[in-house]
Coordinates of C-alpha atoms in Angstrom, one line a residue:
M205 CA 24.3 -18.8 2.1
L206 CA 21.7 -16.1 1.1
R207 CA 18.8 -17.5 -0.9
L208 CA 16.3 -15.2 -2.7
G209 CA 14.0 -16.3 -5.4
R210 CA 15.8 -18.7 -7.6
R211 CA 19.2 -17.4 -6.7
E212 CA 21.8 -18.3 -4.1
F213 CA 24.7 -16.1 -3.0
D214 CA 27.7 -17.1 -0.9
A215 CA 28.8 -15.0 2.0
H216 CA 31.4 -13.0 0.1
E217 CA 29.3 -12.3 -3.0
P218 CA 28.1 -8.7 -3.1
V219 CA 24.5 -8.2 -4.4
I220 CA 23.0 -5.1 -6.0
M221 CA 19.4 -4.2 -5.5
A222 CA 18.3 -1.6 -8.1
I223 CA 15.6 0.9 -7.1
V224 CA 12.5 1.2 -9.3
N225 CA 10.2 3.8 -8.0
R226 CA 6.6 3.6 -9.0
T227 CA 5.8 7.0 -7.6
P228 CA 5.2 10.4 -9.2
D229 CA 7.1 12.2 -6.5
S230 CA 10.2 10.2 -5.6
F231 CA 13.0 12.3 -4.1
Y232 CA 15.6 11.2 -6.6
D233 CA 14.0 11.0 -10.0
Q234 CA 10.8 12.9 -9.5
G235 CA 8.6 10.2 -11.1
A236 CA 10.8 9.2 -14.0
T237 CA 9.7 5.5 -13.7
F238 CA 6.1 6.1 -12.6
R239 CA 4.8 5.0 -16.0
D240 CA 5.1 1.3 -17.0
E241 CA 7.4 1.6 -20.1
P242 CA 10.1 3.7 -18.5
A243 CA 9.9 1.5 -15.4
L244 CA 10.4 -1.6 -17.5
A245 CA 13.2 0.0 -19.3
R246 CA 14.8 0.8 -16.0
V247 CA 14.5 -2.9 -15.0
E248 CA 16.1 -4.0 -18.2
Q249 CA 19.0 -1.6 -17.8
A250 CA 19.6 -2.5 -14.2
V251 CA 19.7 -6.2 -14.9
A252 CA 22.1 -5.6 -17.8
E253 CA 24.4 -3.5 -15.6
G254 CA 24.6 -6.2 -12.9
A255 CA 21.6 -5.9 -10.5
A256 CA 20.4 -9.3 -9.2
I257 CA 17.4 -7.7 -7.4
V258 CA 15.0 -4.9 -8.4
D259 CA 13.2 -3.2 -5.6
I260 CA 9.8 -1.8 -6.6
G261 CA 8.2 0.8 -4.4
G262 CA 4.8 2.4 -4.7
V263 CA 5.0 5.1 -1.9
K264 CA 7.8 7.6 -1.5
A265 CA 9.6 7.3 1.9
G266 CA 9.2 11.0 2.9
P267 CA 6.1 13.0 3.6
G268 CA 3.8 13.9 0.7
E269 CA 0.4 13.1 -0.8
E270 CA -1.4 10.3 1.1
V271 CA -1.2 7.0 -0.7
D272 CA -3.5 4.3 0.7
A273 CA -3.0 0.6 0.4
E274 CA -5.3 0.3 -2.6
E275 CA -3.4 3.0 -4.5
E276 CA -0.1 1.5 -3.5
A277 CA -1.2 -1.9 -4.8
R278 CA -2.4 -0.4 -8.0
R279 CA 1.0 1.1 -8.6
T280 CA 2.9 -2.1 -7.9
V281 CA 1.0 -5.4 -8.3
G282 CA 0.5 -5.4 -12.0
F283 CA 4.0 -4.2 -12.6
V284 CA 5.4 -7.0 -10.4
A285 CA 3.5 -9.5 -12.6
E286 CA 4.9 -8.0 -15.8
V287 CA 8.4 -7.9 -14.5
R288 CA 8.0 -11.6 -13.4
R289 CA 6.8 -12.4 -17.0
R290 CA 9.6 -10.5 -18.8
F291 CA 12.5 -11.2 -16.4
P292 CA 11.9 -14.7 -15.0
S293 CA 15.3 -14.9 -13.3
V294 CA 15.4 -11.5 -11.6
I295 CA 14.7 -11.3 -7.9
I296 CA 11.7 -9.1 -7.3
S297 CA 11.6 -7.1 -4.1
V298 CA 8.8 -4.8 -3.1
D299 CA 9.3 -1.9 -0.7
T300 CA 6.2 -1.9 1.5
W301 CA 5.3 -1.9 5.1
R302 CA 1.6 -3.0 4.6
H303 CA 0.6 -6.6 4.8
E304 CA -2.3 -6.1 2.3
V305 CA 0.2 -4.9 -0.3
G306 CA 2.6 -7.6 0.6
E307 CA 0.0 -10.3 0.1
A308 CA -1.0 -8.9 -3.3
V309 CA 2.6 -8.6 -4.6
C310 CA 3.5 -12.1 -3.4
E311 CA 0.5 -13.4 -5.4
A312 CA 1.9 -11.6 -8.4
G313 CA 5.4 -13.1 -8.1
A314 CA 7.5 -11.1 -5.6
D315 CA 10.4 -12.9 -4.0
L316 CA 11.3 -10.4 -1.2
L317 CA 9.4 -7.9 1.0
N318 CA 11.5 -4.9 1.9
D319 CA 10.1 -3.5 5.1
A320 CA 11.9 -0.1 5.5
W321 CA 9.7 0.9 8.5
G322 CA 10.8 -1.8 10.9
G323 CA 7.8 -4.0 11.4
V324 CA 5.2 -1.3 12.0
D325 CA 2.7 -3.7 10.6
P326 CA 3.5 -7.1 12.3
K327 CA 1.4 -9.0 9.8
L328 CA 3.9 -8.3 7.0
A329 CA 6.2 -11.0 8.4
E330 CA 3.3 -13.4 8.6
V331 CA 2.7 -12.8 4.8
A332 CA 6.4 -13.5 4.1
A333 CA 6.2 -16.7 6.1
R334 CA 3.0 -17.8 4.4
Y335 CA 4.5 -17.3 0.9
K336 CA 8.0 -18.5 1.9
V337 CA 9.5 -15.3 0.5
G338 CA 12.4 -13.3 2.0
I339 CA 12.1 -10.2 4.2
V340 CA 14.3 -7.2 5.0
C341 CA 14.2 -6.4 8.7
T342 CA 15.0 -2.7 9.0
H343 CA 15.7 -0.4 12.0
A344 CA 13.6 2.8 11.8
G345 CA 13.9 3.9 15.4
G346 CA 10.2 3.4 16.0
A347 CA 9.3 6.1 13.5
E348 CA 5.9 6.1 11.8
P349 CA 5.9 5.6 8.1
R350 CA 6.6 8.6 5.9
T351 CA 7.8 10.8 8.8
R352 CA 11.1 12.5 9.2
P353 CA 13.2 12.2 12.4
H354 CA 13.0 15.0 14.9
R355 CA 15.6 15.1 17.7
A356 CA 16.0 11.3 17.6
T357 CA 18.2 10.1 20.5
Y358 CA 19.8 6.8 21.4
D359 CA 22.0 5.8 24.3
D360 CA 23.8 3.6 21.8
V361 CA 22.5 3.7 18.3
M362 CA 24.0 0.3 17.2
A363 CA 22.7 -1.4 20.3
D364 CA 19.2 -0.3 19.4
I365 CA 19.7 -1.3 15.7
L366 CA 20.8 -4.8 16.8
D367 CA 18.0 -5.2 19.2
V368 CA 15.3 -4.3 16.7
T369 CA 16.7 -6.0 13.5
V370 CA 17.8 -9.2 15.1
G371 CA 14.6 -9.4 17.1
Y372 CA 12.6 -8.9 13.9
A373 CA 14.7 -11.5 12.0
E374 CA 14.2 -14.1 14.7
R375 CA 10.5 -13.5 14.8
A376 CA 10.3 -13.8 11.1
V377 CA 12.1 -17.2 11.2
A378 CA 9.9 -18.3 14.1
L379 CA 6.8 -17.5 11.9
G380 CA 8.2 -19.6 9.1
V381 CA 10.2 -17.3 6.8
P382 CA 13.2 -19.3 5.5
R383 CA 16.2 -18.3 7.6
E384 CA 18.4 -18.1 4.5
S385 CA 16.1 -15.5 3.1
V386 CA 16.1 -13.0 5.9
L387 CA 18.3 -9.8 5.9
I388 CA 18.9 -7.0 8.4
D389 CA 19.3 -3.3 7.5
P390 CA 20.5 -0.5 9.8
G391 CA 18.1 1.9 8.1
H392 CA 20.3 4.8 7.3
D393 CA 18.4 8.1 7.7
F394 CA 15.3 6.3 9.0
G395 CA 14.7 7.6 12.6
K396 CA 18.2 8.9 12.6
N397 CA 20.2 12.0 12.2
T398 CA 23.4 12.2 10.1
R399 CA 25.7 11.4 13.0
H400 CA 23.6 8.3 13.8
S401 CA 23.9 7.1 10.2
L402 CA 27.6 7.7 10.1
E403 CA 28.1 5.7 13.3
A404 CA 25.9 2.9 12.0
T405 CA 28.1 2.7 9.0
R406 CA 31.3 2.7 11.1
R407 CA 29.9 -0.1 13.3
L408 CA 28.6 -2.3 10.5
P409 CA 30.9 -5.2 11.6
E410 CA 28.7 -5.6 14.7
M411 CA 25.7 -6.3 12.4
V412 CA 27.8 -8.6 10.3
D413 CA 28.9 -10.5 13.4
T414 CA 25.2 -11.5 14.1
G415 CA 25.4 -13.9 11.1
W416 CA 22.4 -12.3 9.3
P417 CA 23.2 -10.9 5.8
V418 CA 23.3 -7.1 6.0
L419 CA 21.6 -4.9 3.5
V420 CA 22.5 -1.2 3.3
S421 CA 20.4 1.5 1.6
L422 CA 22.8 4.4 1.1
S423 CA 22.1 5.8 -2.3
N424 CA 22.0 9.6 -2.4
K425 CA 20.6 9.8 1.1
D426 CA 20.5 12.9 3.3
F427 CA 23.3 11.7 5.6
V428 CA 25.6 11.7 2.5
G429 CA 24.3 15.1 1.5
E430 CA 24.7 16.6 4.9
T431 CA 28.1 15.1 5.4
L432 CA 29.4 16.7 2.2
D433 CA 26.9 19.6 1.9
R434 CA 25.7 18.4 -1.4
P435 CA 22.2 18.4 -3.0
V436 CA 20.6 15.2 -4.2
K437 CA 22.1 15.2 -7.7
E438 CA 25.6 15.6 -6.4
R439 CA 25.8 12.8 -3.9
L440 CA 27.1 10.0 -6.1
I441 CA 30.8 10.2 -5.0
G442 CA 29.8 10.3 -1.3
T443 CA 27.5 7.3 -1.9
L444 CA 30.2 5.3 -3.6
A445 CA 32.7 6.1 -0.9
T446 CA 30.2 4.9 1.7
T447 CA 29.5 1.8 -0.4
A448 CA 33.2 0.9 -0.6
V449 CA 33.5 1.3 3.2
S450 CA 30.4 -0.8 3.8
A451 CA 31.6 -3.5 1.5
W452 CA 35.0 -3.7 3.2
L453 CA 33.2 -3.9 6.6
G454 CA 31.0 -6.9 5.4
A455 CA 27.7 -5.6 4.1
Q456 CA 26.3 -7.9 1.3
V457 CA 23.3 -6.3 -0.4
Y458 CA 23.3 -2.7 -1.7
R459 CA 20.1 -0.8 -2.6
V460 CA 21.1 1.7 -5.2
H461 CA 20.1 4.1 -8.0
E462 CA 23.4 3.9 -10.0
V463 CA 23.9 0.2 -10.7
A464 CA 26.9 0.3 -13.1
E465 CA 29.0 2.6 -10.8
T466 CA 28.1 0.5 -7.8
R467 CA 29.1 -2.7 -9.6
Q468 CA 32.6 -1.4 -10.3
V469 CA 33.1 -0.3 -6.7
L470 CA 31.9 -3.7 -5.3
D471 CA 34.0 -5.6 -7.7
M472 CA 37.1 -3.6 -6.9
V473 CA 36.6 -4.1 -3.1
A474 CA 36.0 -7.8 -3.6
S475 CA 39.2 -8.1 -5.6
I476 CA 41.2 -6.2 -3.0
A477 CA 39.8 -8.5 -0.3
G478 CA 40.8 -11.5 -2.3
H479 CA 37.3 -12.8 -3.0
R480 CA 37.3 -12.0 -6.8
P481 CA 40.1 -12.4 -9.3
P482 CA 40.9 -9.4 -11.6
A483 CA 38.9 -9.4 -14.8
V484 CA 42.1 -9.1 -16.8
A485 CA 45.7 -9.9 -15.5
R486 CA 48.3 -9.1 -18.1
R487 CA 50.6 -6.5 -16.4
G488 CA 54.1 -7.9 -15.9
L489 CA 53.2 -11.2 -17.5
A490 CA 53.8 -10.5 -21.2

């Protein structure tokens, strides 16, 4: 059972986490949801299309203009509070590696801390434990926040992923984070080249077998672009193909830009797997 905020999900229930960037320079939408009203409209649309979680981020993942903790909090804390007011049942996640920001967004109503940089600030898990919120334990290969990988090497990339994410998850629970609110994430692209990310996808069952719910953040990423030689705006098909494979292999939570398309893919895979009945079943019965 996965429990986040007021919601519970069984082991075979796929969950969509919609990306809401509170940055002026995000790689995908170039700041389309930096201002409050477009960002709130994005939340409303994502929830209507089937997202259970919205993931709010105040700093782009890649290199760029420096954003200190104060500015990151300015971009996210008030917005979290407003989303909590307008959408009381939605699960609010905040993409941050800083414990100061984690503390502030938890005070404002966040349910989940999405640590994409693999515990670079060990105090973030302490914040999650203190507020009894969930945490995403990601593998980033030891990379510093907002840096791109350069000649990253692993003897066995999945062995390293398991060591880092499971270790982080166990530490979080030991600190007091509810076990049912901890997820692990292989960290596609983070501290990895394209071949590493493809292998991590292929070997997702090894993560699933740990018993921790697996989150994948695949949406329009560089490993998709390099695999198909497509620019950012032409990566949807590759993203959805990877989503379908990940769902078949047992991942549960999907961090995405395109919610409606992802919902259809996940529903189709769940129905093929026998976990979801068809929405309509008339053929051959009339």
